mmCIF file of C-alpha atoms in Angstrom:
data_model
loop_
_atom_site.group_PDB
_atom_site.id
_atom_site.type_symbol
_atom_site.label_atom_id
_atom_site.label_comp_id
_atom_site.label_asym_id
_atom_site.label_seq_id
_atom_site.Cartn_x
_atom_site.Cartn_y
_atom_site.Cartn_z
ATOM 1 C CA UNK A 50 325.760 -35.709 101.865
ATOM 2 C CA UNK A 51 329.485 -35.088 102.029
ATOM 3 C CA UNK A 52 330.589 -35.346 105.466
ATOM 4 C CA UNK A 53 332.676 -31.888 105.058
ATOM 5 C CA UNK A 54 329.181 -29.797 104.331
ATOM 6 C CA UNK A 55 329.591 -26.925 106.185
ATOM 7 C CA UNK A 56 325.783 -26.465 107.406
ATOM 8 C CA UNK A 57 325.917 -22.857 108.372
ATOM 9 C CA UNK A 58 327.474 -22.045 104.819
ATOM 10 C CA UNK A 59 325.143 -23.689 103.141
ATOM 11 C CA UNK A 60 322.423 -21.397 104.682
ATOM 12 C CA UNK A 61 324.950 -18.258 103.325
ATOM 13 C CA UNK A 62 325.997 -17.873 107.434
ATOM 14 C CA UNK A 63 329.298 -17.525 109.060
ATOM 15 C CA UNK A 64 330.823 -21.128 109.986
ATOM 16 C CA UNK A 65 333.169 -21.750 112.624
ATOM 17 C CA UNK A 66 332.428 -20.370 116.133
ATOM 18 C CA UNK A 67 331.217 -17.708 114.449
ATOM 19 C CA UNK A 68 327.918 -19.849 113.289
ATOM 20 C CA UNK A 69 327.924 -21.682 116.232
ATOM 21 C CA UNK A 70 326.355 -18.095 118.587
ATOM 22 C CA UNK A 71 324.181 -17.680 115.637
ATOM 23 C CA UNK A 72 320.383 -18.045 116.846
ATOM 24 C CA UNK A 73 317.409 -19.913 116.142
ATOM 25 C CA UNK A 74 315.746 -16.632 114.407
ATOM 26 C CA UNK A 75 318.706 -15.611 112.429
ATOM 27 C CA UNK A 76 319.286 -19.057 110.713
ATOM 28 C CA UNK A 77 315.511 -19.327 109.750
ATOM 29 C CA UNK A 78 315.799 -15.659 108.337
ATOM 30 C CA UNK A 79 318.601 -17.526 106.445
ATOM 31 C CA UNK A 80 316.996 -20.620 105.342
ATOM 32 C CA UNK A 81 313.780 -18.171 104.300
ATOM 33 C CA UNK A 82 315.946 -16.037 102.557
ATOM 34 C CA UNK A 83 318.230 -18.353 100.575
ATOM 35 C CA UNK A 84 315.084 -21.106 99.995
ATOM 36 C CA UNK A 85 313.554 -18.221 97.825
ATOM 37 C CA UNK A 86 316.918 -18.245 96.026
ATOM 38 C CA UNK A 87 317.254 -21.918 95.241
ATOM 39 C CA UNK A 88 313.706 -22.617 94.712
ATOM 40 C CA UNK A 89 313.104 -25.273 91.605
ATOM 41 C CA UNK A 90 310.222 -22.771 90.377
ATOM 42 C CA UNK A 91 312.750 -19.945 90.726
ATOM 43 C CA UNK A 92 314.991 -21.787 88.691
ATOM 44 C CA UNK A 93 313.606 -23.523 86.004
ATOM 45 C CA UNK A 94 316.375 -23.755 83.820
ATOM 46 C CA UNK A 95 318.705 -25.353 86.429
ATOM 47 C CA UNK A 96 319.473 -29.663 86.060
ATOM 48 C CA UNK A 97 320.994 -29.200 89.643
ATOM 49 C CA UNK A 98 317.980 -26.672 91.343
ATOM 50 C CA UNK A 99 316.494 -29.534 93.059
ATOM 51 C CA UNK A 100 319.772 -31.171 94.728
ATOM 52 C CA UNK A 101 320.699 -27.939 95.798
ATOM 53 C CA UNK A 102 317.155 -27.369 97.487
ATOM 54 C CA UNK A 103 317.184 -30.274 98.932
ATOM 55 C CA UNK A 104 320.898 -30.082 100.351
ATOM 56 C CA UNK A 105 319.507 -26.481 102.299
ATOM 57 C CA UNK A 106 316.414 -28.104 103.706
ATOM 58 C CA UNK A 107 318.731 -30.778 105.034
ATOM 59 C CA UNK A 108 321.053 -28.949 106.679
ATOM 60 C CA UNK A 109 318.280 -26.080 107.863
ATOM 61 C CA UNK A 110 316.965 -29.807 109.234
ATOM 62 C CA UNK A 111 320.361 -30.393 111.095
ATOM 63 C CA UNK A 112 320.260 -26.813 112.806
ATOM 64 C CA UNK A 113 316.446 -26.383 112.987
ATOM 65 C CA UNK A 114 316.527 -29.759 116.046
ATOM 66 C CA UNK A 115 318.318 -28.522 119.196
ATOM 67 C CA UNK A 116 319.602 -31.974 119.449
ATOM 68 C CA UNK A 117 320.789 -32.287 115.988
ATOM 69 C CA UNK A 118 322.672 -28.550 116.316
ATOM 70 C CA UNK A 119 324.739 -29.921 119.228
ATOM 71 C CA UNK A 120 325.873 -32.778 118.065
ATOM 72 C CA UNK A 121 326.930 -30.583 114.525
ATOM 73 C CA UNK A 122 328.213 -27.624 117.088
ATOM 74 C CA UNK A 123 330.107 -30.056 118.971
ATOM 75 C CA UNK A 124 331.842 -31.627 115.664
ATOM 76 C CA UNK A 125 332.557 -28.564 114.634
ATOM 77 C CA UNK A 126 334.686 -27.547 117.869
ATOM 78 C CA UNK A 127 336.312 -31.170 117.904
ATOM 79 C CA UNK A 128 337.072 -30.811 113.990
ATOM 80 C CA UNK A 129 338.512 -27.136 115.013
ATOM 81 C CA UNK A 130 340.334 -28.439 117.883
ATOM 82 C CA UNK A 131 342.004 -31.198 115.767
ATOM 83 C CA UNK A 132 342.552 -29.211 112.956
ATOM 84 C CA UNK A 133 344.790 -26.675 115.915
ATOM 85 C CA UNK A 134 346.357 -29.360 117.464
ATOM 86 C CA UNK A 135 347.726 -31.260 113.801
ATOM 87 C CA UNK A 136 349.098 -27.855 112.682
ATOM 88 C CA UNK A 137 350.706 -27.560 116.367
ATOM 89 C CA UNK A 138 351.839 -30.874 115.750
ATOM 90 C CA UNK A 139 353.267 -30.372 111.833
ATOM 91 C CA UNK A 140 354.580 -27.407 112.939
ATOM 92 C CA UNK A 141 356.520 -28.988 115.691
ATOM 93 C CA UNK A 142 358.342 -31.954 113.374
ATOM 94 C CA UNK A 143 359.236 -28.927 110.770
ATOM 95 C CA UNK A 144 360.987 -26.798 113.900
ATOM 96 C CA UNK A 145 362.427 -30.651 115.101
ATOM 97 C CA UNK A 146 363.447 -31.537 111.331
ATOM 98 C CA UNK A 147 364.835 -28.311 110.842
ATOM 99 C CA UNK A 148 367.304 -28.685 114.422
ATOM 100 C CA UNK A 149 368.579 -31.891 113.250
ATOM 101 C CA UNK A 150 369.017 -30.669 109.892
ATOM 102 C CA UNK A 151 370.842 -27.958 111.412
ATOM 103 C CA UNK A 152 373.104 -29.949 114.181
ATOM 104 C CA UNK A 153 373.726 -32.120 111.135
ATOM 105 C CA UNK A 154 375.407 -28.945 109.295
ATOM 106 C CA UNK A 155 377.221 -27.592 112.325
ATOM 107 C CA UNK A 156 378.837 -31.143 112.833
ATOM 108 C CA UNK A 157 379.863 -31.310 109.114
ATOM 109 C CA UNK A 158 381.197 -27.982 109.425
ATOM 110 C CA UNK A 159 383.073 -28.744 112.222
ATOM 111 C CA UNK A 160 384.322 -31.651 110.861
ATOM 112 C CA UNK A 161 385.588 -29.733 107.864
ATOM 113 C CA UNK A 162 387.069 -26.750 109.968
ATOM 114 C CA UNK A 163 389.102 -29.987 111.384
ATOM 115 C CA UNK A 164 390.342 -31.205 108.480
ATOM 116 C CA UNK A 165 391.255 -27.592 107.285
ATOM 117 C CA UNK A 166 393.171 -27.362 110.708
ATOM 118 C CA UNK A 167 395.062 -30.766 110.432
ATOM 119 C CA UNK A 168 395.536 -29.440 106.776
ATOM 120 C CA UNK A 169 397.502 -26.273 107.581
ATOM 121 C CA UNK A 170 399.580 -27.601 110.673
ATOM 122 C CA UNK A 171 400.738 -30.601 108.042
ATOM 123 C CA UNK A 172 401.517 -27.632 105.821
ATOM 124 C CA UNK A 173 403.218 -25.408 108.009
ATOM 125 C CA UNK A 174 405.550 -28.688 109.253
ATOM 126 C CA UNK A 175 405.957 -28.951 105.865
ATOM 127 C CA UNK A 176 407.162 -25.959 105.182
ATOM 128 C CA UNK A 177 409.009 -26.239 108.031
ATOM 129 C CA UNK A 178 410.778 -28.817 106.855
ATOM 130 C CA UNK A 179 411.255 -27.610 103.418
ATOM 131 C CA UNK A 180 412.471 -23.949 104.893
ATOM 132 C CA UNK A 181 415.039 -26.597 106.924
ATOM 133 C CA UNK A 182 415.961 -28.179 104.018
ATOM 134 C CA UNK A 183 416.537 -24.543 102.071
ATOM 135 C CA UNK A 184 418.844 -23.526 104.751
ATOM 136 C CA UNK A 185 420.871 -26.431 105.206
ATOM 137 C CA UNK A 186 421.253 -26.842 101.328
ATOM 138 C CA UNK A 187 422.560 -23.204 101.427
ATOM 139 C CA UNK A 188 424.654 -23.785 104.092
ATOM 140 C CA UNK A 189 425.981 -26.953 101.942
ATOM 141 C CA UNK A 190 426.483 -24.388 99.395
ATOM 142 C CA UNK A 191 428.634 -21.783 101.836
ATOM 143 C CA UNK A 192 430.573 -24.380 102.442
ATOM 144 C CA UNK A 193 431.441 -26.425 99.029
ATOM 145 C CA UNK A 194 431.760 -23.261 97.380
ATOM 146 C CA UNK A 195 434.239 -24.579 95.161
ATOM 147 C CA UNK A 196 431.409 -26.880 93.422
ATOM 148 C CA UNK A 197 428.504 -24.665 93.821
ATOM 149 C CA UNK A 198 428.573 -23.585 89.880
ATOM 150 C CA UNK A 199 428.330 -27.010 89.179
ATOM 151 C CA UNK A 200 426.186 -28.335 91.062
ATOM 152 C CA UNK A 201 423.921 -25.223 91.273
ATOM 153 C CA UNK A 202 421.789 -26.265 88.267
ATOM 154 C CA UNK A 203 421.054 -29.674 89.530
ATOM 155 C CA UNK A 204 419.654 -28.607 92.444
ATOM 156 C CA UNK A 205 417.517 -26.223 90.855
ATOM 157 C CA UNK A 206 416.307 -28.428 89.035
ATOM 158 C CA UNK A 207 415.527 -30.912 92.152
ATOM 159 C CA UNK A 208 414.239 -27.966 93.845
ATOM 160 C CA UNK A 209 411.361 -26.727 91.020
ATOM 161 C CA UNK A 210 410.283 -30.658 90.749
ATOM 162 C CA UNK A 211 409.761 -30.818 94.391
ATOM 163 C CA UNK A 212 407.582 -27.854 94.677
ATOM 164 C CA UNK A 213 405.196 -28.764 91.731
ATOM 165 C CA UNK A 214 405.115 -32.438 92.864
ATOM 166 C CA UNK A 215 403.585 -30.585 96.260
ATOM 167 C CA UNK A 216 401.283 -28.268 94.594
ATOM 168 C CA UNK A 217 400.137 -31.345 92.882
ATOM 169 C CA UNK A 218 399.440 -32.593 95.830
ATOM 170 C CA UNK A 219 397.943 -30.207 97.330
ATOM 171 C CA UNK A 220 395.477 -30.235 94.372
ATOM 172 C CA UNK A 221 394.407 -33.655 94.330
ATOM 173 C CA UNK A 222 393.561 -33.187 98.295
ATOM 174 C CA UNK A 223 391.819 -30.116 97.665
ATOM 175 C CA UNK A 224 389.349 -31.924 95.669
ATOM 176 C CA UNK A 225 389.152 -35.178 97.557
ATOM 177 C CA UNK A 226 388.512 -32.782 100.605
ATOM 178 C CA UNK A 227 385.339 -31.244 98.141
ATOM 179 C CA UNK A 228 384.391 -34.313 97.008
ATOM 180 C CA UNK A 229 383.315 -35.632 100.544
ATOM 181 C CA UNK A 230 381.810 -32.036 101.481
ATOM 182 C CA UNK A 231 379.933 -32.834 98.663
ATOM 183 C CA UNK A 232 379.344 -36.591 99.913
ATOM 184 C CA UNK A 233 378.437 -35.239 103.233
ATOM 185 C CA UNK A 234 375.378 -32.453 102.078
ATOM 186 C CA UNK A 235 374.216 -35.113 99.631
ATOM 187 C CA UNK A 236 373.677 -37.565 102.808
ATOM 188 C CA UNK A 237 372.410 -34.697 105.091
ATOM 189 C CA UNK A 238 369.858 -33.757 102.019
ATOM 190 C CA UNK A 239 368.523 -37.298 102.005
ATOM 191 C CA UNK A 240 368.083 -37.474 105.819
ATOM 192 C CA UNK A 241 366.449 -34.934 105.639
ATOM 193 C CA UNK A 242 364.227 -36.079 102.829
ATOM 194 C CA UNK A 243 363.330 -39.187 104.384
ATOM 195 C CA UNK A 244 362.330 -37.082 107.986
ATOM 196 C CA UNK A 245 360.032 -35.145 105.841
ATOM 197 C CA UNK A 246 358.407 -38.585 103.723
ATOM 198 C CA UNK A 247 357.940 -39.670 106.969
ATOM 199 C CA UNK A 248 355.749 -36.373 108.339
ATOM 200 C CA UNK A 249 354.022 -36.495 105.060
ATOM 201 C CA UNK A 250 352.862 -40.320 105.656
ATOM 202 C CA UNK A 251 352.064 -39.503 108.731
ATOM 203 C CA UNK A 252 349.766 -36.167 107.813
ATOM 204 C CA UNK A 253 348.626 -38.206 105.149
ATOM 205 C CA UNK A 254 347.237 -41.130 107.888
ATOM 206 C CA UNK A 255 346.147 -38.454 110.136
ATOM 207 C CA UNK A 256 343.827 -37.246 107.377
ATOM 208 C CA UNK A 257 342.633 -40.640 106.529
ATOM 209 C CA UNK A 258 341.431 -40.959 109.961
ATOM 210 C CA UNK A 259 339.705 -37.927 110.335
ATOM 211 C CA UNK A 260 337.919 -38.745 106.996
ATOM 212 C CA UNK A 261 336.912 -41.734 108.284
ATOM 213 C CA UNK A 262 335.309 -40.208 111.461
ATOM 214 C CA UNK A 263 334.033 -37.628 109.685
ATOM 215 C CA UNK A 264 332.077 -40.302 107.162
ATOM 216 C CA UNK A 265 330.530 -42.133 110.250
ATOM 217 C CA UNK A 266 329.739 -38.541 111.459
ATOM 218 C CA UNK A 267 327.909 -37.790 107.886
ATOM 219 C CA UNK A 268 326.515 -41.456 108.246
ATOM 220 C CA UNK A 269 324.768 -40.317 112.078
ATOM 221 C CA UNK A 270 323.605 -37.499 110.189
ATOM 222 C CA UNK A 271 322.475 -38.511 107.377
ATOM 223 C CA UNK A 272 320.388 -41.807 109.581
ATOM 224 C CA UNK A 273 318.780 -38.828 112.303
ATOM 225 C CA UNK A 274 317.839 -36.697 109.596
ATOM 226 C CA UNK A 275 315.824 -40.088 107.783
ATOM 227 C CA UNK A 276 314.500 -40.343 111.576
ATOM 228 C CA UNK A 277 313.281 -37.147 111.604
ATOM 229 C CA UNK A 278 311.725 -36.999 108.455
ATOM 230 C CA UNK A 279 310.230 -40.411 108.486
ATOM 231 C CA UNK A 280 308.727 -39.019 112.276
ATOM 232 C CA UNK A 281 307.014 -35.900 110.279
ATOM 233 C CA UNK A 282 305.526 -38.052 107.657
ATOM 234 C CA UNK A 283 304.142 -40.824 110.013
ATOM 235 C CA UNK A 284 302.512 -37.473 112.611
ATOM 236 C CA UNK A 285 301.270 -36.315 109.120
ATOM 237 C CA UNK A 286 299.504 -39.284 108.016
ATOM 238 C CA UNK A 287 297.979 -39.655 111.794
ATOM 239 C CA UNK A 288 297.211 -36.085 111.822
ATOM 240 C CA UNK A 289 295.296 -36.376 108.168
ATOM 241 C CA UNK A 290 293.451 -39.944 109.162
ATOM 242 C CA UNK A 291 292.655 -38.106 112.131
ATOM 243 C CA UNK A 292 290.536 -35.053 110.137
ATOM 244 C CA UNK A 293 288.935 -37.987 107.702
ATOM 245 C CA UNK A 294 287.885 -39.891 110.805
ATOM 246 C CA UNK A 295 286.818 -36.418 112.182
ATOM 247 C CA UNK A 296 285.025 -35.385 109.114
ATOM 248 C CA UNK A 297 283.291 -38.908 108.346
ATOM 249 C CA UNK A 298 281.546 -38.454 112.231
ATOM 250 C CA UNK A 299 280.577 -35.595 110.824
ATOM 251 C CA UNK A 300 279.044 -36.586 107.872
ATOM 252 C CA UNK A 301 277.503 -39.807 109.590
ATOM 253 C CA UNK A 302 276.073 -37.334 112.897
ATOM 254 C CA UNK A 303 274.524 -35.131 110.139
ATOM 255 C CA UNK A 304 273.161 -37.750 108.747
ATOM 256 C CA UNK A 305 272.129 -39.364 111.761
ATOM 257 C CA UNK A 306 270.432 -36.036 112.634
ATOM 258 C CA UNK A 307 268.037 -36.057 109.897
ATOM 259 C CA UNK A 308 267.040 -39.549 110.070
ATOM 260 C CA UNK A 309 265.927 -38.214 113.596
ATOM 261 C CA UNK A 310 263.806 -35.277 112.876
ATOM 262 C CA UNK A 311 262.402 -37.239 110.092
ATOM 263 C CA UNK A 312 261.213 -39.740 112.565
ATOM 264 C CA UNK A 313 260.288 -37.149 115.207
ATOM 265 C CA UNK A 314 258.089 -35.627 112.571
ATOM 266 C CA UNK A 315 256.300 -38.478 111.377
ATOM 267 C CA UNK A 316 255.706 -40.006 114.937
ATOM 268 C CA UNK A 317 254.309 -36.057 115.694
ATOM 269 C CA UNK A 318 251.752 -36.730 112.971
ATOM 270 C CA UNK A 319 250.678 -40.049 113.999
ATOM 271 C CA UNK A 320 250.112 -38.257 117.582
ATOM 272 C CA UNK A 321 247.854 -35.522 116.237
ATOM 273 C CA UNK A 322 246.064 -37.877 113.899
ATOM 274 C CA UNK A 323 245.350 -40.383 116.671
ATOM 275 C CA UNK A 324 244.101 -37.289 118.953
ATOM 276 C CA UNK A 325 241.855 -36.085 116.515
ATOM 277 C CA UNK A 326 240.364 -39.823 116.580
ATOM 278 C CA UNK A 327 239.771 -39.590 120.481
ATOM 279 C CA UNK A 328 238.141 -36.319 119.877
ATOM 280 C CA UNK A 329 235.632 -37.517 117.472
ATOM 281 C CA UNK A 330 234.725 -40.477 119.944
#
């Protein structure tokens, strides 16, 4: 019997707590009800009529005893109660998982909002410094006037190579600064990957116990219901060597019986033969 038969389904009741207020008359209204269905003379053409007959007299066994009913009643409550309290629990690492996960993103957020920070104060001294540069070139200009056509193209040309060499720059840190965002979600994705292995091994040993508990439990079963059954037969065979004893006293008292008027009757005819005897004397 698998250890996860639900008894009270079996008989077509509610399960749960639900079965568990049922009473005595209402689950053998069930049994009655659904043993008509699954009958092996109601189906002949079944291969499976007779396990399935046999699995509802087993478990209308297992709620039929008072004893047997608690112990199933009070499995049932556990197994709810467990069931409740690993949810509570799986819910609980999901909510924790999903704080780290999320202090993990407001640190590498922050940590980027720092580097974008540092980034514009080093460009705004750098433009600074460049703006600096502009004016005192200009005022180089005011004041060698004389050489300004000259030298004006040079400088231009110093000038242009300067600002692409920083936009270049400014390029490459661009996507250094993306590359380790990048780095950074990729590591807070496997964190986060690993937390949830680790809730799944954990389910996943969780369950293995409770299978294993829930075998012995089917096991228990399984041995009180032999018990039970091997109780019945052995009051059956007293009860029917009790009636042949009864009926063989019987037969042997009748018989007994007529030996006895037989032998009253013929000692009754030696008596009146022998008086007739005294008579005639």
């Amino acid at each position: 019997m698998d250890p996860e038969t639900d008894h009270y389904k079996v008989l077509g009741l509610p399960s749960g707590e639900e079965g568990i207020r049922l009473t005595e008359t209402e689950i053998s209204r069930a049994f009655k009800q659904k043993a008509l269905q699954l009958h092996p003379d109601k189906n002949p053409d079944d291969p499976h009529a007779k396990q399935s007959f046999q699995k509802l007299q087993f478990s209308y066994g297992i709620l039929r005893d008072g004893r047997s009913r608690e112990l199933y009643d009070n499995q049932i409550r556990a197994r709810t109660n467990q069931k409740q309290q690993e949810e509570a629990r799986r819910r609980a690492r999901e909510e924790e998982i999903e704080r780290e996960c999320e202090r993990m993103r407001r640190r590498m957020m922050e940590k980027e909002e720092e580097e974008e920070a540092r980034r514009r104060r080093a460009e705004q001294v750098e433009s600074e410094r460049r703006r600096s540069w502009m004016e005192g070139k200009e005022v180089d200009k005011q004041q060698q006037d004389a050489r300004r056509r000259g030298a004006e193209q040079g400088k231009s040309e110093r000038s242009r190579c300067w600002v692409n060499g920083k936009e270049v720059d400014d390029y490459l840190r661009q996507q250094q600064q993306e590359a380790r965002r990048r780095a950074r979600e990729e590591e807070l994705e496997q964190v986060c990957e690993r937390v949830r292995r680790r809730m799944m091994v954990e389910e996943e040993a969780c369950r293995r116990a409770e299978q294993g508990k829930s075998e012995r439990r089917s096991w228990m079963e399984e041995k009180e219901g032999r018990r039970r059954a091997e109780e019945e037969a052995q009051g059956r065979r007293r009860m029917n060597a009790e009636e042949e004893a009864l009926r063989r006293s019987r037969q042997d008292l009748e018989s007994s019986d007529g030996g006895l008027d037989e032998l009253l009757a013929r000692l009754g005819r030696l008596n009146v033969r022998g008086g007739g005897g005294k008579e005639a004397m």
